[in-house]
mmCIF file of C-alpha atoms in Angstrom:
data_model
loop_
_atom_site.group_PDB
_atom_site.id
_atom_site.type_symbol
_atom_site.label_atom_id
_atom_site.label_comp_id
_atom_site.label_asym_id
_atom_site.label_seq_id
_atom_site.Cartn_x
_atom_site.Cartn_y
_atom_site.Cartn_z
ATOM 1 C CA GLY F 19 -17.143 -9.804 -8.831
ATOM 2 C CA GLU F 20 -14.565 -12.513 -8.625
ATOM 3 C CA SER F 21 -10.973 -11.324 -8.952
ATOM 4 C CA VAL F 22 -8.489 -13.312 -10.929
ATOM 5 C CA GLY F 23 -4.840 -12.881 -10.216
ATOM 6 C CA LEU F 24 -1.540 -14.361 -11.179
ATOM 7 C CA HIS F 25 -1.129 -17.948 -10.041
ATOM 8 C CA LEU F 26 2.350 -17.767 -8.624
ATOM 9 C CA PRO F 27 4.427 -20.921 -8.464
ATOM 10 C CA THR F 28 4.978 -22.060 -4.919
ATOM 11 C CA LEU F 29 7.782 -23.915 -3.226
ATOM 12 C CA SER F 30 7.515 -25.357 0.272
ATOM 13 C CA VAL F 31 10.607 -26.636 2.046
ATOM 14 C CA GLN F 32 11.678 -27.639 5.513
ATOM 15 C CA GLU F 33 14.082 -25.509 7.486
ATOM 16 C CA GLY F 34 17.630 -26.543 6.709
ATOM 17 C CA ASP F 35 16.852 -27.855 3.246
ATOM 18 C CA ASN F 36 18.317 -26.314 0.125
ATOM 19 C CA SER F 37 15.873 -24.424 -2.117
ATOM 20 C CA ILE F 38 16.011 -23.939 -5.854
ATOM 21 C CA ILE F 39 13.834 -21.322 -7.483
ATOM 22 C CA ASN F 40 13.656 -21.261 -11.249
ATOM 23 C CA CYS F 41 12.968 -18.529 -13.747
ATOM 24 C CA ALA F 42 12.623 -18.503 -17.510
ATOM 25 C CA TYR F 43 13.427 -15.148 -19.045
ATOM 26 C CA SER F 44 12.110 -13.890 -22.317
ATOM 27 C CA ASN F 45 14.660 -11.698 -24.039
ATOM 28 C CA SER F 46 17.741 -13.346 -25.511
ATOM 29 C CA ALA F 47 19.361 -9.903 -25.703
ATOM 30 C CA SER F 48 19.140 -9.389 -21.931
ATOM 31 C CA ASP F 49 22.600 -9.050 -20.476
ATOM 32 C CA TYR F 50 22.010 -8.547 -16.790
ATOM 33 C CA PHE F 51 19.846 -10.426 -14.315
ATOM 34 C CA ILE F 52 18.862 -9.882 -10.708
ATOM 35 C CA TRP F 53 17.042 -11.829 -8.037
ATOM 36 C CA TYR F 54 14.859 -9.935 -5.604
ATOM 37 C CA LYS F 55 13.133 -11.044 -2.428
ATOM 38 C CA GLN F 56 9.864 -9.448 -1.354
ATOM 39 C CA GLU F 57 8.472 -9.974 2.117
ATOM 40 C CA SER F 58 4.850 -9.273 2.864
ATOM 41 C CA GLY F 59 4.131 -5.547 3.020
ATOM 42 C CA LYS F 60 7.595 -4.545 1.913
ATOM 43 C CA GLY F 61 9.359 -3.540 -1.250
ATOM 44 C CA PRO F 62 11.548 -5.931 -3.234
ATOM 45 C CA GLN F 63 15.023 -6.345 -1.815
ATOM 46 C CA PHE F 64 18.131 -7.152 -3.840
ATOM 47 C CA ILE F 65 19.637 -10.595 -3.314
ATOM 48 C CA ILE F 66 22.185 -11.241 -6.025
ATOM 49 C CA ASP F 67 22.897 -10.336 -9.622
ATOM 50 C CA ILE F 68 24.736 -11.814 -12.580
ATOM 51 C CA ARG F 69 25.887 -10.543 -15.950
ATOM 52 C CA SER F 70 25.389 -12.555 -19.110
ATOM 53 C CA ASN F 71 29.110 -13.281 -19.532
ATOM 54 C CA MET F 72 28.958 -15.391 -16.373
ATOM 55 C CA ASP F 73 27.140 -18.639 -15.717
ATOM 56 C CA LYS F 74 27.424 -18.767 -11.949
ATOM 57 C CA ARG F 75 27.794 -16.320 -9.102
ATOM 58 C CA GLN F 76 27.807 -16.995 -5.390
ATOM 59 C CA GLY F 77 26.837 -14.893 -2.439
ATOM 60 C CA GLN F 78 26.220 -15.634 1.185
ATOM 61 C CA ARG F 79 24.049 -18.780 1.205
ATOM 62 C CA VAL F 80 22.815 -17.976 -2.305
ATOM 63 C CA THR F 81 23.983 -18.974 -5.763
ATOM 64 C CA VAL F 82 22.622 -17.804 -9.084
ATOM 65 C CA LEU F 83 23.022 -19.961 -12.178
ATOM 66 C CA LEU F 84 22.486 -18.668 -15.688
ATOM 67 C CA ASN F 85 21.902 -20.853 -18.744
ATOM 68 C CA LYS F 86 21.720 -18.592 -21.755
ATOM 69 C CA THR F 87 21.153 -21.452 -24.161
ATOM 70 C CA VAL F 88 17.725 -22.141 -22.754
ATOM 71 C CA LYS F 89 17.182 -18.678 -21.229
ATOM 72 C CA HIS F 90 16.952 -20.038 -17.719
ATOM 73 C CA LEU F 91 17.961 -18.540 -14.411
ATOM 74 C CA SER F 92 17.919 -20.217 -11.025
ATOM 75 C CA LEU F 93 18.440 -19.142 -7.449
ATOM 76 C CA GLN F 94 19.767 -21.654 -4.971
ATOM 77 C CA ILE F 95 19.411 -20.959 -1.264
ATOM 78 C CA ALA F 96 21.461 -23.136 1.049
ATOM 79 C CA ALA F 97 20.218 -24.148 4.482
ATOM 80 C CA THR F 98 16.905 -22.375 4.024
ATOM 81 C CA GLN F 99 15.574 -20.595 7.107
ATOM 82 C CA PRO F 100 12.047 -19.469 8.060
ATOM 83 C CA GLY F 101 13.191 -15.889 7.462
ATOM 84 C CA ASP F 102 13.719 -16.783 3.815
ATOM 85 C CA SER F 103 9.955 -17.167 3.359
ATOM 86 C CA ALA F 104 8.958 -14.553 0.797
ATOM 87 C CA VAL F 105 8.150 -14.040 -2.870
ATOM 88 C CA TYR F 106 11.219 -14.257 -5.082
ATOM 89 C CA PHE F 107 11.403 -12.400 -8.386
ATOM 90 C CA CYS F 108 13.877 -12.701 -11.178
ATOM 91 C CA ALA F 109 14.405 -9.615 -13.302
ATOM 92 C CA GLU F 110 16.195 -9.045 -16.589
ATOM 93 C CA ASN F 111 17.728 -5.972 -18.124
ATOM 94 C CA MET F 112 18.908 -5.397 -21.616
ATOM 95 C CA ASN F 113 21.867 -3.119 -22.138
ATOM 96 C CA ALA F 114 22.729 -2.452 -18.508
ATOM 97 C CA GLY F 115 24.807 0.712 -18.425
ATOM 98 C CA GLY F 116 23.241 2.188 -21.533
ATOM 99 C CA THR F 117 20.134 4.302 -21.764
ATOM 100 C CA SER F 118 18.053 1.438 -20.370
ATOM 101 C CA TYR F 119 20.297 1.288 -17.349
ATOM 102 C CA GLY F 120 18.363 -0.140 -14.467
ATOM 103 C CA LYS F 121 15.205 -0.699 -16.495
ATOM 104 C CA LEU F 122 14.269 -4.117 -15.214
ATOM 105 C CA THR F 123 11.520 -6.416 -16.406
ATOM 106 C CA PHE F 124 10.302 -8.613 -13.572
ATOM 107 C CA GLY F 125 9.028 -12.169 -13.678
ATOM 108 C CA GLN F 126 5.801 -13.092 -11.954
ATOM 109 C CA GLY F 127 7.491 -14.392 -8.814
ATOM 110 C CA THR F 128 7.677 -17.623 -6.814
ATOM 111 C CA ILE F 129 6.322 -17.987 -3.297
ATOM 112 C CA LEU F 130 8.791 -19.724 -0.993
ATOM 113 C CA THR F 131 7.472 -21.080 2.298
ATOM 114 C CA VAL F 132 9.925 -22.475 4.814
ATOM 115 C CA HIS F 133 8.484 -24.683 7.539
ATOM 116 C CA PRO F 134 10.292 -24.848 10.894
ATOM 117 C CA ASP W 21 21.589 5.146 6.008
ATOM 118 C CA ALA W 22 18.130 6.192 4.734
ATOM 119 C CA GLY W 23 16.691 4.181 1.912
ATOM 120 C CA VAL W 24 14.081 5.227 -0.602
ATOM 121 C CA ILE W 25 11.283 7.006 1.227
ATOM 122 C CA GLN W 26 7.728 6.936 -0.052
ATOM 123 C CA SER W 27 4.599 8.633 1.184
ATOM 124 C CA PRO W 28 1.861 8.032 1.931
ATOM 125 C CA ARG W 29 2.200 4.366 2.892
ATOM 126 C CA HIS W 30 -1.523 3.860 2.546
ATOM 127 C CA GLU W 31 -4.184 5.911 0.832
ATOM 128 C CA VAL W 32 -7.864 5.269 0.420
ATOM 129 C CA THR W 33 -9.742 7.612 -1.849
ATOM 130 C CA GLU W 34 -12.899 7.807 -3.872
ATOM 131 C CA MET W 35 -13.142 7.442 -7.595
ATOM 132 C CA GLY W 36 -12.537 10.734 -9.359
ATOM 133 C CA GLN W 37 -10.235 12.173 -6.732
ATOM 134 C CA GLU W 38 -6.679 13.227 -7.406
ATOM 135 C CA VAL W 39 -3.945 11.101 -5.883
ATOM 136 C CA THR W 40 -0.353 12.215 -5.413
ATOM 137 C CA LEU W 41 2.343 9.763 -4.398
ATOM 138 C CA ARG W 42 5.734 11.008 -3.318
ATOM 139 C CA CYS W 43 9.216 9.610 -3.378
ATOM 140 C CA LYS W 44 12.591 10.634 -2.048
ATOM 141 C CA PRO W 45 15.345 8.575 -3.684
ATOM 142 C CA ILE W 46 18.605 7.606 -2.047
ATOM 143 C CA SER W 47 20.959 10.567 -1.998
ATOM 144 C CA GLY W 48 23.432 10.408 -4.850
ATOM 145 C CA HIS W 49 21.386 8.059 -6.996
ATOM 146 C CA ASN W 50 20.805 9.385 -10.481
ATOM 147 C CA SER W 51 17.996 7.120 -11.690
ATOM 148 C CA LEU W 52 14.477 6.896 -10.324
ATOM 149 C CA PHE W 53 11.767 4.425 -11.223
ATOM 150 C CA TRP W 54 8.048 4.119 -10.546
ATOM 151 C CA TYR W 55 6.608 0.605 -10.533
ATOM 152 C CA ARG W 56 3.078 -0.634 -9.943
ATOM 153 C CA GLN W 57 2.325 -4.016 -8.422
ATOM 154 C CA THR W 58 -1.003 -5.808 -8.694
ATOM 155 C CA MET W 59 -2.092 -9.399 -8.353
ATOM 156 C CA MET W 60 -3.233 -9.367 -11.957
ATOM 157 C CA ARG W 61 -0.106 -8.013 -13.611
ATOM 158 C CA GLY W 62 2.711 -8.324 -11.115
ATOM 159 C CA LEU W 63 5.404 -5.620 -11.077
ATOM 160 C CA GLU W 64 5.147 -3.211 -13.995
ATOM 161 C CA LEU W 65 7.483 -0.342 -14.791
ATOM 162 C CA LEU W 66 5.519 2.872 -15.270
ATOM 163 C CA ILE W 67 8.234 5.436 -15.891
ATOM 164 C CA TYR W 68 11.852 6.087 -15.143
ATOM 165 C CA PHE W 69 14.041 9.153 -14.882
ATOM 166 C CA ASN W 70 17.738 9.569 -15.365
ATOM 167 C CA ASN W 71 19.289 12.750 -13.942
ATOM 168 C CA ASN W 72 15.764 14.104 -13.366
ATOM 169 C CA VAL W 73 14.809 13.683 -17.030
ATOM 170 C CA PRO W 74 12.042 11.219 -17.994
ATOM 171 C CA ILE W 75 13.644 8.585 -20.210
ATOM 172 C CA ASP W 76 10.875 6.095 -20.786
ATOM 173 C CA ASP W 77 7.216 6.600 -19.899
ATOM 174 C CA SER W 78 5.861 3.877 -22.143
ATOM 175 C CA GLY W 79 4.522 2.025 -19.123
ATOM 176 C CA MET W 80 2.279 4.856 -17.979
ATOM 177 C CA PRO W 81 -1.239 3.463 -18.433
ATOM 178 C CA GLU W 82 -2.938 6.543 -19.804
ATOM 179 C CA ASP W 83 -3.098 10.312 -19.620
ATOM 180 C CA ARG W 84 -4.576 10.194 -16.149
ATOM 181 C CA PHE W 85 -1.112 9.291 -14.915
ATOM 182 C CA SER W 86 1.714 11.806 -14.761
ATOM 183 C CA ALA W 87 5.085 11.863 -13.044
ATOM 184 C CA LYS W 88 7.537 14.610 -12.307
ATOM 185 C CA MET W 89 11.007 14.886 -10.884
ATOM 186 C CA PRO W 90 11.674 18.568 -10.184
ATOM 187 C CA ASN W 91 15.017 17.853 -8.527
ATOM 188 C CA ALA W 92 17.348 15.002 -7.669
ATOM 189 C CA SER W 93 15.762 14.377 -4.307
ATOM 190 C CA PHE W 94 12.044 14.320 -5.057
ATOM 191 C CA SER W 95 9.552 12.785 -7.432
ATOM 192 C CA THR W 96 5.778 12.592 -7.620
ATOM 193 C CA LEU W 97 3.380 10.262 -9.356
ATOM 194 C CA LYS W 98 -0.047 11.756 -9.851
ATOM 195 C CA ILE W 99 -3.299 10.109 -10.872
ATOM 196 C CA GLN W 100 -6.130 12.426 -11.870
ATOM 197 C CA PRO W 101 -8.898 11.376 -11.879
ATOM 198 C CA SER W 102 -8.390 8.115 -10.035
ATOM 199 C CA GLU W 103 -10.377 4.979 -10.858
ATOM 200 C CA PRO W 104 -10.929 1.732 -8.925
ATOM 201 C CA ARG W 105 -8.679 -0.148 -11.359
ATOM 202 C CA ASP W 106 -5.782 2.052 -10.241
ATOM 203 C CA SER W 107 -5.824 0.293 -6.876
ATOM 204 C CA ALA W 108 -2.368 -1.213 -6.433
ATOM 205 C CA VAL W 109 0.873 -0.857 -4.554
ATOM 206 C CA TYR W 110 3.073 1.767 -6.161
ATOM 207 C CA PHE W 111 6.792 1.407 -5.644
ATOM 208 C CA CYS W 112 9.488 3.953 -6.156
ATOM 209 C CA ALA W 113 13.049 2.727 -6.682
ATOM 210 C CA SER W 114 16.352 4.446 -7.243
ATOM 211 C CA SER W 115 19.637 3.363 -8.700
ATOM 212 C CA GLY W 116 23.132 4.767 -8.769
ATOM 213 C CA LEU W 117 26.418 3.977 -10.448
ATOM 214 C CA ALA W 118 27.727 2.183 -7.398
ATOM 215 C CA GLY W 119 25.625 -0.927 -7.946
ATOM 216 C CA ALA W 120 27.429 -4.265 -7.829
ATOM 217 C CA LEU W 121 27.300 -4.836 -11.580
ATOM 218 C CA GLY W 122 25.162 -1.862 -12.420
ATOM 219 C CA GLY W 123 21.391 -1.871 -12.542
ATOM 220 C CA GLU W 124 20.564 -2.787 -8.944
ATOM 221 C CA LEU W 125 17.390 -1.007 -7.862
ATOM 222 C CA PHE W 126 16.708 0.002 -4.279
ATOM 223 C CA PHE W 127 12.984 -0.039 -3.592
ATOM 224 C CA GLY W 128 10.937 1.928 -1.131
ATOM 225 C CA GLU W 129 8.297 0.304 1.056
ATOM 226 C CA GLY W 130 5.542 1.209 -1.388
ATOM 227 C CA SER W 131 2.337 3.212 -1.312
ATOM 228 C CA ARG W 132 -0.791 1.081 -1.148
ATOM 229 C CA LEU W 133 -3.586 2.849 -3.009
ATOM 230 C CA THR W 134 -7.228 1.860 -2.759
ATOM 231 C CA VAL W 135 -9.714 3.677 -4.959
ATOM 232 C CA LEU W 136 -13.317 3.058 -3.977
#
């Protein structure tokens, strides 16, 4: 029979452009957020994280912005490269460091395609 | 530096057969997680262990699924009997106290299970 799957948001950009991937999280009590990148046939790979007492954190070519008022998280990738093509997941964790330490709830993901 | 190691990478089996997936976490990590990824439901947490003790198994679909962690360096996820709807990629992840802000998970490459 026909299979029905998640319809992941997609983002297509040209090499060298900046990319912004958005995520709406569900739990206002979540205090820790992570972005993961998953390439085809591989496991998710950590990109950057942010705690709820921050609204911005920068890494190498990546920036995560957190807006707790509207429960929104974004990942900005500067000078996007073909190697950045992957599925990007945001994940949230409530009470990081407590008994739910590391228990992440993942979003559905966004497919990023970078054209040379 | 070895990451999380999962085996088998691929398994094809017939409905009703027992399936055992294996995971070796990163040495020194004290938390281990089993996730399942499907097109329908995305990444779902099945169970996680802290210091070899199961903390939360609320994500385990039903009694056909069981997981064990006999020691700090080994865990199994068993499905008996398997059904076609169990077909998915099963990821093992581990986490230690040395994460950037706490909570970062390191994923294995996954075990792709197909139940015919």
